[in-house]
């Protein structure tokens, strides 16, 4: 069995790339092209039956104090009907796709994004400073949505292609349901998803961006719930709708009536944010069918609680199986992500918006989000970096916490990435370039 010291990725190449990147001479796109040159005759949308020379993680290296590195070896993967059917070190097929020793990582999952309204694919436009609140942004959206709808199918498709270029094959997209665009934003998003359905998967959250009652969107939400969506969304039930309990009750009832999950935007901090959390936890416990299907996005109030209260809420969230989808904000709002994970809360992240009237910073790169998490919480050791990968892959890592091989396994979907890195810790720390992206055995 080969270890990471044999047929190792050329370190001179990495040093050269890193130095160029450090002085601004090598962009992320250039790095990606540079890496892809190592695999000749790349064909898009190509069905693969075998990949040879794939670098897989096989365990941790340790001394008496800590995990010091990650062991890897080269394997061949046999693929059939979009699944991995064999992992071996036997002689490869003559026409096998040669991975050239690049590292195999799971396909990325973007668990919070807005595909339906974006400036991406159009002219550059920074955020306006005129808006200071969510209510201000609602007013702005009422002006913007009629024009954005004209190009939303095309632009949603472009964002999906951006996500794919960074190794993502799945997104949970929130979609505006409100009195300005009515159901048109949803219909357009569904058209865009249909065009990409062969190699990209999307869950849709019907999202009352302008409030459930603030713009009287309840009836439209009930209609949207019957239109092939997956989750019922919500927005700041106290500060926007003015009635937290009524808003949460109606949101839950729509979800129950239509057998959907729940994913609520909560930007509120202070007492109103905490009460929303406590009320939602109680309601999910009253309706166990919602356990594992209920999520709170952003959830900034958790960052404002003292450590004892954070732990208390985290334990309740874990018991109710309510997940947190965090955009990992930094600055004055430091989310207690390590505490949530320690207490067993499902935590994921997403791009949110790539570029729109809310912000222009989204890169669509989930590995970059894992990198932000690692740097923000000081997880710079080999083990900590490797664990940060979970937030980008919807909990999948090559090794479990004990260093046992957890992925890939025979029977797993053949959706993965080849990355120019020696291990997942390096990939997270360096936001290593994507070499190739596969969805269900198809080279994208």
Coordinates of C-alpha atoms in Angstrom, one line a residue:
X1 CA 0.0 0.0 0.0
X2 CA 1.4 3.3 -1.0
X3 CA 1.7 6.1 1.6
X4 CA 1.7 9.8 1.1
X5 CA 5.4 9.8 0.5
X6 CA 5.2 7.8 -2.7
X7 CA 4.1 9.5 -6.0
X8 CA 3.5 12.7 -3.9
X9 CA 2.2 15.8 -5.6
X10 CA 5.1 18.0 -6.8
X11 CA 5.8 20.4 -3.9
X12 CA 7.8 22.7 -6.2
X13 CA 4.6 23.3 -8.1
X14 CA 2.7 24.1 -5.0
X15 CA 5.5 26.5 -3.8
X16 CA 5.6 28.2 -7.1
X17 CA 1.8 28.6 -7.2
X18 CA 1.7 29.8 -3.6
X19 CA 4.3 32.4 -4.2
X20 CA 2.6 33.8 -7.3
X21 CA -0.7 33.9 -5.5
X22 CA 0.9 35.7 -2.6
X23 CA 2.0 38.6 -4.8
X24 CA -1.3 38.7 -6.7
X25 CA 0.1 37.2 -9.9
X26 CA -1.9 34.0 -9.9
X27 CA -5.7 34.2 -9.5
X28 CA -7.9 31.4 -8.3
X29 CA -9.0 30.8 -11.8
X30 CA -5.5 30.6 -13.1
X31 CA -4.6 28.2 -10.3
X32 CA -7.5 26.0 -11.4
X33 CA -6.3 26.0 -15.0
X34 CA -2.7 25.4 -13.9
X35 CA -3.8 22.3 -12.0
X36 CA -6.1 21.0 -14.7
X37 CA -3.2 20.9 -17.2
X38 CA -1.9 17.9 -15.3
X39 CA -4.8 15.8 -16.6
X40 CA -4.7 15.6 -20.3
X41 CA -7.6 15.3 -22.7
X42 CA -10.2 16.3 -20.2
X43 CA -13.6 15.7 -21.6
X44 CA -16.8 17.3 -20.2
X45 CA -19.9 15.3 -19.4
X46 CA -18.0 12.1 -19.9
X47 CA -19.2 8.9 -18.2
X48 CA -16.3 7.2 -16.4
X49 CA -16.1 3.5 -15.6
X50 CA -12.8 3.6 -13.7
X51 CA -10.6 6.2 -12.2
X52 CA -7.0 5.2 -11.5
X53 CA -4.3 6.7 -9.3
X54 CA -6.8 8.4 -7.0
X55 CA -5.3 9.6 -3.7
X56 CA -7.4 8.6 -0.7
X57 CA -6.9 9.3 3.0
X58 CA -6.4 6.1 5.0
X59 CA -5.6 7.3 8.5
X60 CA -4.0 9.9 10.8
X61 CA -0.3 10.1 11.7
X62 CA 0.3 10.7 15.4
X63 CA 3.0 11.2 18.0
X64 CA 2.6 11.0 21.7
X65 CA 0.9 14.5 21.8
X66 CA -1.2 15.0 18.7
X67 CA -2.2 14.1 15.2
X68 CA 0.7 15.3 13.1
X69 CA -0.4 14.4 9.5
X70 CA -2.7 12.4 7.3
X71 CA -1.7 9.1 5.6
X72 CA -2.8 8.6 2.0
X73 CA -2.4 5.9 -0.6
X74 CA -3.3 5.5 -4.3
X75 CA -6.3 3.5 -5.3
X76 CA -8.5 2.8 -8.3
X77 CA -12.3 3.4 -8.3
X78 CA -14.7 1.3 -10.4
X79 CA -17.9 3.2 -11.2
X80 CA -21.2 1.8 -12.5
X81 CA -24.6 3.5 -12.8
X82 CA -23.4 6.6 -10.9
X83 CA -22.1 4.5 -7.9
X84 CA -18.7 3.4 -6.6
X85 CA -18.8 -0.4 -7.0
X86 CA -15.2 -1.2 -6.2
X87 CA -12.2 0.4 -4.5
X88 CA -8.9 -1.5 -5.1
X89 CA -5.2 -1.4 -6.0
X90 CA -5.4 -4.0 -8.8
X91 CA -4.1 -3.3 -12.3
X92 CA -6.3 -0.6 -13.8
X93 CA -8.1 -0.7 -17.1
X94 CA -6.3 0.5 -20.2
X95 CA -8.8 3.3 -20.7
X96 CA -9.2 4.3 -17.1
X97 CA -9.3 8.0 -16.3
X98 CA -6.0 8.9 -14.7
X99 CA -6.3 11.0 -11.6
X100 CA -2.5 11.5 -11.5
X101 CA -2.4 11.2 -7.7
X102 CA -4.7 14.1 -7.0
X103 CA -6.7 14.0 -3.8
X104 CA -10.3 12.8 -3.8
X105 CA -12.7 14.8 -1.7
X106 CA -16.5 14.6 -1.5
X107 CA -18.6 16.9 -3.8
X108 CA -19.4 20.1 -2.0
X109 CA -22.9 21.1 -0.8
X110 CA -24.1 24.7 -0.6
X111 CA -26.8 24.6 2.0
X112 CA -27.9 28.3 1.8
X113 CA -28.0 30.3 -1.4
X114 CA -30.4 32.6 -3.3
X115 CA -30.3 31.5 -6.9
X116 CA -33.4 33.4 -7.9
X117 CA -32.3 37.0 -7.6
X118 CA -28.8 38.1 -8.4
X119 CA -26.6 40.6 -10.2
X120 CA -24.2 37.7 -11.2
X121 CA -23.9 37.5 -14.9
X122 CA -24.8 41.2 -15.3
X123 CA -22.9 44.5 -14.9
X124 CA -20.9 45.0 -11.7
X125 CA -22.8 46.8 -9.0
X126 CA -21.8 47.3 -5.4
X127 CA -24.3 47.5 -2.5
X128 CA -26.0 50.8 -1.9
X129 CA -25.5 52.5 1.5
X130 CA -29.0 53.9 1.6
X131 CA -30.6 50.8 3.2
X132 CA -30.0 50.3 6.9
X133 CA -32.5 47.6 7.9
X134 CA -34.3 44.5 6.6
X135 CA -37.4 46.6 6.0
X136 CA -35.3 49.0 3.9
X137 CA -34.1 46.1 1.8
X138 CA -37.7 44.8 1.4
X139 CA -38.6 48.2 -0.1
X140 CA -35.6 48.1 -2.4
X141 CA -36.5 44.6 -3.5
X142 CA -40.0 45.7 -4.4
X143 CA -38.4 48.0 -6.9
X144 CA -35.8 45.6 -8.2
X145 CA -37.7 42.3 -8.6
X146 CA -39.6 43.2 -11.8
X147 CA -36.3 43.8 -13.6
X148 CA -34.5 40.9 -12.0
X149 CA -37.2 38.5 -13.1
X150 CA -36.5 39.3 -16.7
X151 CA -33.0 37.7 -16.4
X152 CA -33.4 35.3 -13.4
X153 CA -33.5 32.0 -15.4
X154 CA -30.3 32.8 -17.2
X155 CA -28.5 34.2 -14.1
X156 CA -29.5 31.3 -11.9
X157 CA -28.0 29.0 -14.5
X158 CA -24.8 31.0 -14.4
X159 CA -24.6 30.7 -10.6
X160 CA -25.1 27.0 -10.8
X161 CA -22.2 26.8 -13.3
X162 CA -20.1 28.9 -10.8
X163 CA -20.8 26.5 -8.0
X164 CA -19.9 23.5 -10.2
X165 CA -16.6 25.2 -11.1
X166 CA -15.8 25.0 -7.4
X167 CA -16.8 21.4 -7.0
X168 CA -20.4 21.8 -5.7
X169 CA -23.1 19.5 -7.1
X170 CA -26.0 20.4 -4.7
X171 CA -27.6 23.6 -3.3
X172 CA -30.5 24.5 -1.1
X173 CA -31.9 27.6 -2.6
X174 CA -34.2 30.1 -1.0
X175 CA -36.7 31.6 -3.5
X176 CA -38.7 34.8 -3.1
X177 CA -42.5 34.3 -2.5
X178 CA -44.0 37.7 -2.0
X179 CA -46.6 40.1 -3.4
X180 CA -44.3 41.8 -5.9
X181 CA -43.0 38.7 -7.9
X182 CA -45.8 36.5 -6.7
X183 CA -45.0 33.0 -7.9
X184 CA -42.9 34.1 -10.9
X185 CA -39.5 33.9 -9.1
X186 CA -40.3 30.3 -8.2
X187 CA -41.4 29.4 -11.7
X188 CA -38.2 30.9 -13.2
X189 CA -36.0 29.1 -10.7
X190 CA -37.7 25.8 -11.5
X191 CA -37.0 26.4 -15.2
X192 CA -33.3 27.0 -14.4
X193 CA -33.1 23.9 -12.3
X194 CA -34.7 21.8 -15.0
X195 CA -32.0 22.9 -17.4
X196 CA -29.3 21.7 -15.0
X197 CA -31.0 18.7 -13.6
X198 CA -28.7 16.1 -15.2
X199 CA -25.7 17.1 -13.1
X200 CA -26.8 19.5 -10.4
X201 CA -29.4 19.0 -7.6
X202 CA -31.4 21.7 -5.8
X203 CA -33.7 21.8 -2.9
X204 CA -36.1 24.8 -2.9
X205 CA -37.1 26.8 0.1
X206 CA -40.3 28.9 -0.4
X207 CA -39.1 32.1 1.2
X208 CA -41.4 35.0 2.3
X209 CA -38.6 37.5 1.9
X210 CA -41.1 40.4 2.4
X211 CA -42.6 38.9 5.5
X212 CA -45.5 36.5 5.9
X213 CA -47.9 39.4 6.9
X214 CA -45.7 42.5 6.3
X215 CA -46.8 42.2 2.6
X216 CA -49.7 39.7 3.2
X217 CA -47.9 36.7 1.6
X218 CA -49.6 33.9 3.5
X219 CA -52.0 33.0 0.7
X220 CA -49.1 32.9 -1.9
X221 CA -47.0 30.8 0.4
X222 CA -49.7 28.3 0.8
X223 CA -49.9 28.1 -3.0
X224 CA -46.2 27.8 -3.4
X225 CA -46.1 25.0 -0.9
X226 CA -47.9 22.8 -3.5
X227 CA -45.4 23.6 -6.3
X228 CA -42.7 21.0 -6.0
X229 CA -40.7 22.8 -3.2
X230 CA -38.9 21.2 -0.3
X231 CA -39.0 23.6 2.6
X232 CA -41.1 26.4 4.0
X233 CA -39.1 29.5 4.8
X234 CA -39.6 32.4 7.2
X235 CA -38.1 35.8 8.1
X236 CA -37.7 37.6 11.4
X237 CA -41.2 37.0 12.8
X238 CA -41.0 39.7 15.4
X239 CA -39.2 42.7 13.8
X240 CA -40.9 42.1 10.3
X241 CA -44.2 40.4 10.9
X242 CA -44.8 41.8 14.4
X243 CA -46.2 38.6 15.8
X244 CA -43.7 35.9 16.5
X245 CA -46.0 33.1 17.7
X246 CA -48.6 33.6 14.9
X247 CA -45.8 33.6 12.3
X248 CA -44.1 30.5 13.6
X249 CA -47.5 28.7 14.1
X250 CA -48.6 29.4 10.5
X251 CA -45.2 28.5 9.1
X252 CA -45.3 25.2 10.9
X253 CA -48.8 24.5 9.8
X254 CA -48.0 25.1 6.1
X255 CA -45.1 22.6 6.5
X256 CA -47.2 20.0 8.2
X257 CA -50.1 20.3 5.8
X258 CA -47.7 19.8 2.8
X259 CA -45.2 17.5 4.4
X260 CA -42.3 19.9 4.0
X261 CA -39.3 20.9 6.1
X262 CA -38.7 24.3 7.6
X263 CA -35.8 26.7 7.1
X264 CA -36.2 30.2 8.7
X265 CA -34.0 33.3 8.3
X266 CA -33.5 34.8 11.7
X267 CA -31.4 37.9 11.8
X268 CA -32.9 39.2 15.1
X269 CA -30.8 39.4 18.2
X270 CA -31.7 40.2 21.7
X271 CA -34.9 39.0 23.5
X272 CA -37.0 38.6 20.3
X273 CA -34.4 36.3 18.7
X274 CA -34.0 34.2 21.8
X275 CA -37.8 33.8 22.2
X276 CA -38.1 32.7 18.6
X277 CA -35.5 30.0 19.2
X278 CA -37.2 28.8 22.4
X279 CA -40.7 28.8 20.8
X280 CA -39.6 27.0 17.7
X281 CA -37.8 24.3 19.8
X282 CA -41.0 23.8 21.8
X283 CA -43.1 23.5 18.6
X284 CA -40.8 21.0 17.0
X285 CA -40.9 18.9 20.1
X286 CA -44.7 19.0 19.9
X287 CA -44.5 17.9 16.3
X288 CA -41.7 15.2 16.2
X289 CA -42.2 14.7 12.4
X290 CA -40.3 18.0 12.0
X291 CA -37.3 16.8 13.9
X292 CA -34.3 16.6 11.5
X293 CA -36.3 18.7 9.0
X294 CA -36.1 22.0 10.7
X295 CA -33.4 24.6 10.3
X296 CA -32.6 28.1 11.4
X297 CA -30.5 30.1 9.0
X298 CA -28.1 32.9 10.2
X299 CA -29.3 32.7 13.8
X300 CA -27.2 35.7 14.9
X301 CA -28.8 35.8 18.3
X302 CA -26.7 32.8 19.3
X303 CA -23.6 35.0 19.0
X304 CA -25.0 37.5 21.5
X305 CA -25.7 35.0 24.3
X306 CA -23.3 34.2 27.2
X307 CA -21.4 30.9 27.0
X308 CA -23.7 29.2 29.5
X309 CA -26.8 30.2 27.6
X310 CA -25.2 29.1 24.3
X311 CA -24.6 25.7 25.7
X312 CA -28.1 25.4 27.0
X313 CA -29.7 26.4 23.7
X314 CA -27.3 24.1 21.8
X315 CA -28.3 21.1 23.9
X316 CA -32.0 21.9 23.2
X317 CA -31.4 22.3 19.5
X318 CA -29.6 18.9 19.4
X319 CA -32.4 17.2 21.3
X320 CA -35.0 18.7 18.9
X321 CA -32.7 17.9 15.9
X322 CA -32.9 21.5 14.7
X323 CA -30.0 22.4 12.5
X324 CA -28.2 25.7 12.1
X325 CA -27.2 27.0 8.7
X326 CA -24.6 29.6 9.3
X327 CA -22.9 31.9 6.8
X328 CA -20.0 32.1 9.3
X329 CA -20.0 35.8 9.7
X330 CA -16.9 37.5 11.1
X331 CA -16.2 40.8 12.7
X332 CA -18.4 41.7 15.7
X333 CA -20.7 38.7 15.2
X334 CA -18.8 35.5 16.1
X335 CA -21.2 32.5 16.0
X336 CA -20.6 29.7 18.6
X337 CA -20.1 27.1 15.9
X338 CA -17.6 25.0 17.9
X339 CA -20.1 24.9 20.8
X340 CA -22.9 23.9 18.5
X341 CA -20.9 21.1 17.0
X342 CA -19.6 19.9 20.4
X343 CA -23.2 19.6 21.6
X344 CA -24.3 17.6 18.6
X345 CA -26.1 20.2 16.6
X346 CA -26.1 19.8 12.8
X347 CA -24.2 22.8 11.4
X348 CA -23.8 23.6 7.7
X349 CA -23.0 26.7 5.6
X350 CA -23.6 28.3 2.2
X351 CA -22.8 31.1 -0.1
X352 CA -25.9 33.1 0.7
X353 CA -25.7 35.5 -2.2
X354 CA -23.0 35.6 -4.8
X355 CA -23.5 39.3 -5.7
X356 CA -26.8 41.2 -5.3
X357 CA -28.3 44.1 -3.5
X358 CA -27.5 42.6 -0.2
X359 CA -23.7 42.0 -0.6
X360 CA -21.1 41.5 -3.4
X361 CA -18.7 39.0 -1.6
X362 CA -20.0 35.5 -2.4
X363 CA -17.5 33.3 -4.2
X364 CA -19.6 30.2 -4.5
X365 CA -16.6 28.2 -3.1
X366 CA -17.5 25.9 -0.2
X367 CA -13.9 25.1 0.4
X368 CA -13.4 28.8 1.0
X369 CA -16.2 28.8 3.6
X370 CA -14.5 25.9 5.4
X371 CA -11.3 27.9 5.3
X372 CA -13.0 30.9 6.9
X373 CA -14.3 28.7 9.7
X374 CA -10.9 27.2 10.4
X375 CA -9.2 30.6 10.5
X376 CA -11.9 32.3 12.5
X377 CA -11.9 29.6 15.3
X378 CA -8.1 29.0 15.3
X379 CA -8.4 25.4 13.9
X380 CA -5.0 25.4 12.4
X381 CA -3.8 21.9 13.4
X382 CA -4.1 18.9 11.1
X383 CA -7.1 17.4 12.9
X384 CA -9.0 20.7 13.3
X385 CA -8.5 21.6 9.6
X386 CA -9.7 18.2 8.5
X387 CA -12.9 18.5 10.6
X388 CA -13.7 21.9 9.1
X389 CA -14.3 20.1 5.8
X390 CA -17.6 18.8 7.2
X391 CA -19.2 22.2 6.9
X392 CA -18.6 22.3 3.1
X393 CA -19.7 18.7 2.3
X394 CA -22.8 18.3 4.5
X395 CA -20.9 16.3 7.2
X396 CA -18.9 14.0 4.9
X397 CA -15.2 13.6 5.6
X398 CA -12.7 11.0 4.3
X399 CA -11.7 10.0 7.9
X400 CA -13.9 10.0 11.0
X401 CA -12.8 11.6 14.2
X402 CA -10.9 8.5 15.2
X403 CA -9.0 8.3 11.9
X404 CA -11.0 5.4 10.4
X405 CA -11.9 5.5 6.7
X406 CA -15.4 6.9 6.4
X407 CA -15.5 7.9 2.8
X408 CA -15.6 6.8 0.0
X409 CA -17.2 3.4 0.5
X410 CA -18.5 0.8 -2.0
X411 CA -22.1 1.8 -2.8
X412 CA -21.5 5.6 -2.3
X413 CA -22.7 7.9 -5.0
X414 CA -19.8 8.7 -7.4
X415 CA -19.9 12.5 -6.8
X416 CA -16.6 13.9 -5.8
X417 CA -13.7 16.2 -6.6
X418 CA -10.1 15.8 -7.5
X419 CA -8.2 18.5 -5.6
X420 CA -4.6 19.6 -5.9
X421 CA -3.7 18.9 -2.3
X422 CA -2.0 16.2 -0.3
X423 CA -4.9 15.8 2.3
X424 CA -8.1 17.5 3.3
X425 CA -6.4 19.6 6.0
X426 CA -4.2 21.2 3.3
X427 CA -7.2 21.6 1.0
X428 CA -9.0 23.6 3.7
X429 CA -6.0 25.6 4.8
X430 CA -4.9 26.6 1.3
X431 CA -8.3 26.5 -0.5
X432 CA -6.5 24.2 -3.0
X433 CA -7.4 24.3 -6.7
X434 CA -10.1 22.0 -8.1
X435 CA -8.8 19.7 -10.8
X436 CA -11.9 17.8 -11.8
X437 CA -15.5 17.6 -10.6
X438 CA -17.7 14.5 -11.0
X439 CA -21.4 14.1 -10.4
X440 CA -22.8 10.6 -10.2
X441 CA -19.8 9.3 -12.2
X442 CA -20.0 11.9 -14.9
X443 CA -17.0 14.2 -15.4
X444 CA -18.5 17.8 -15.4

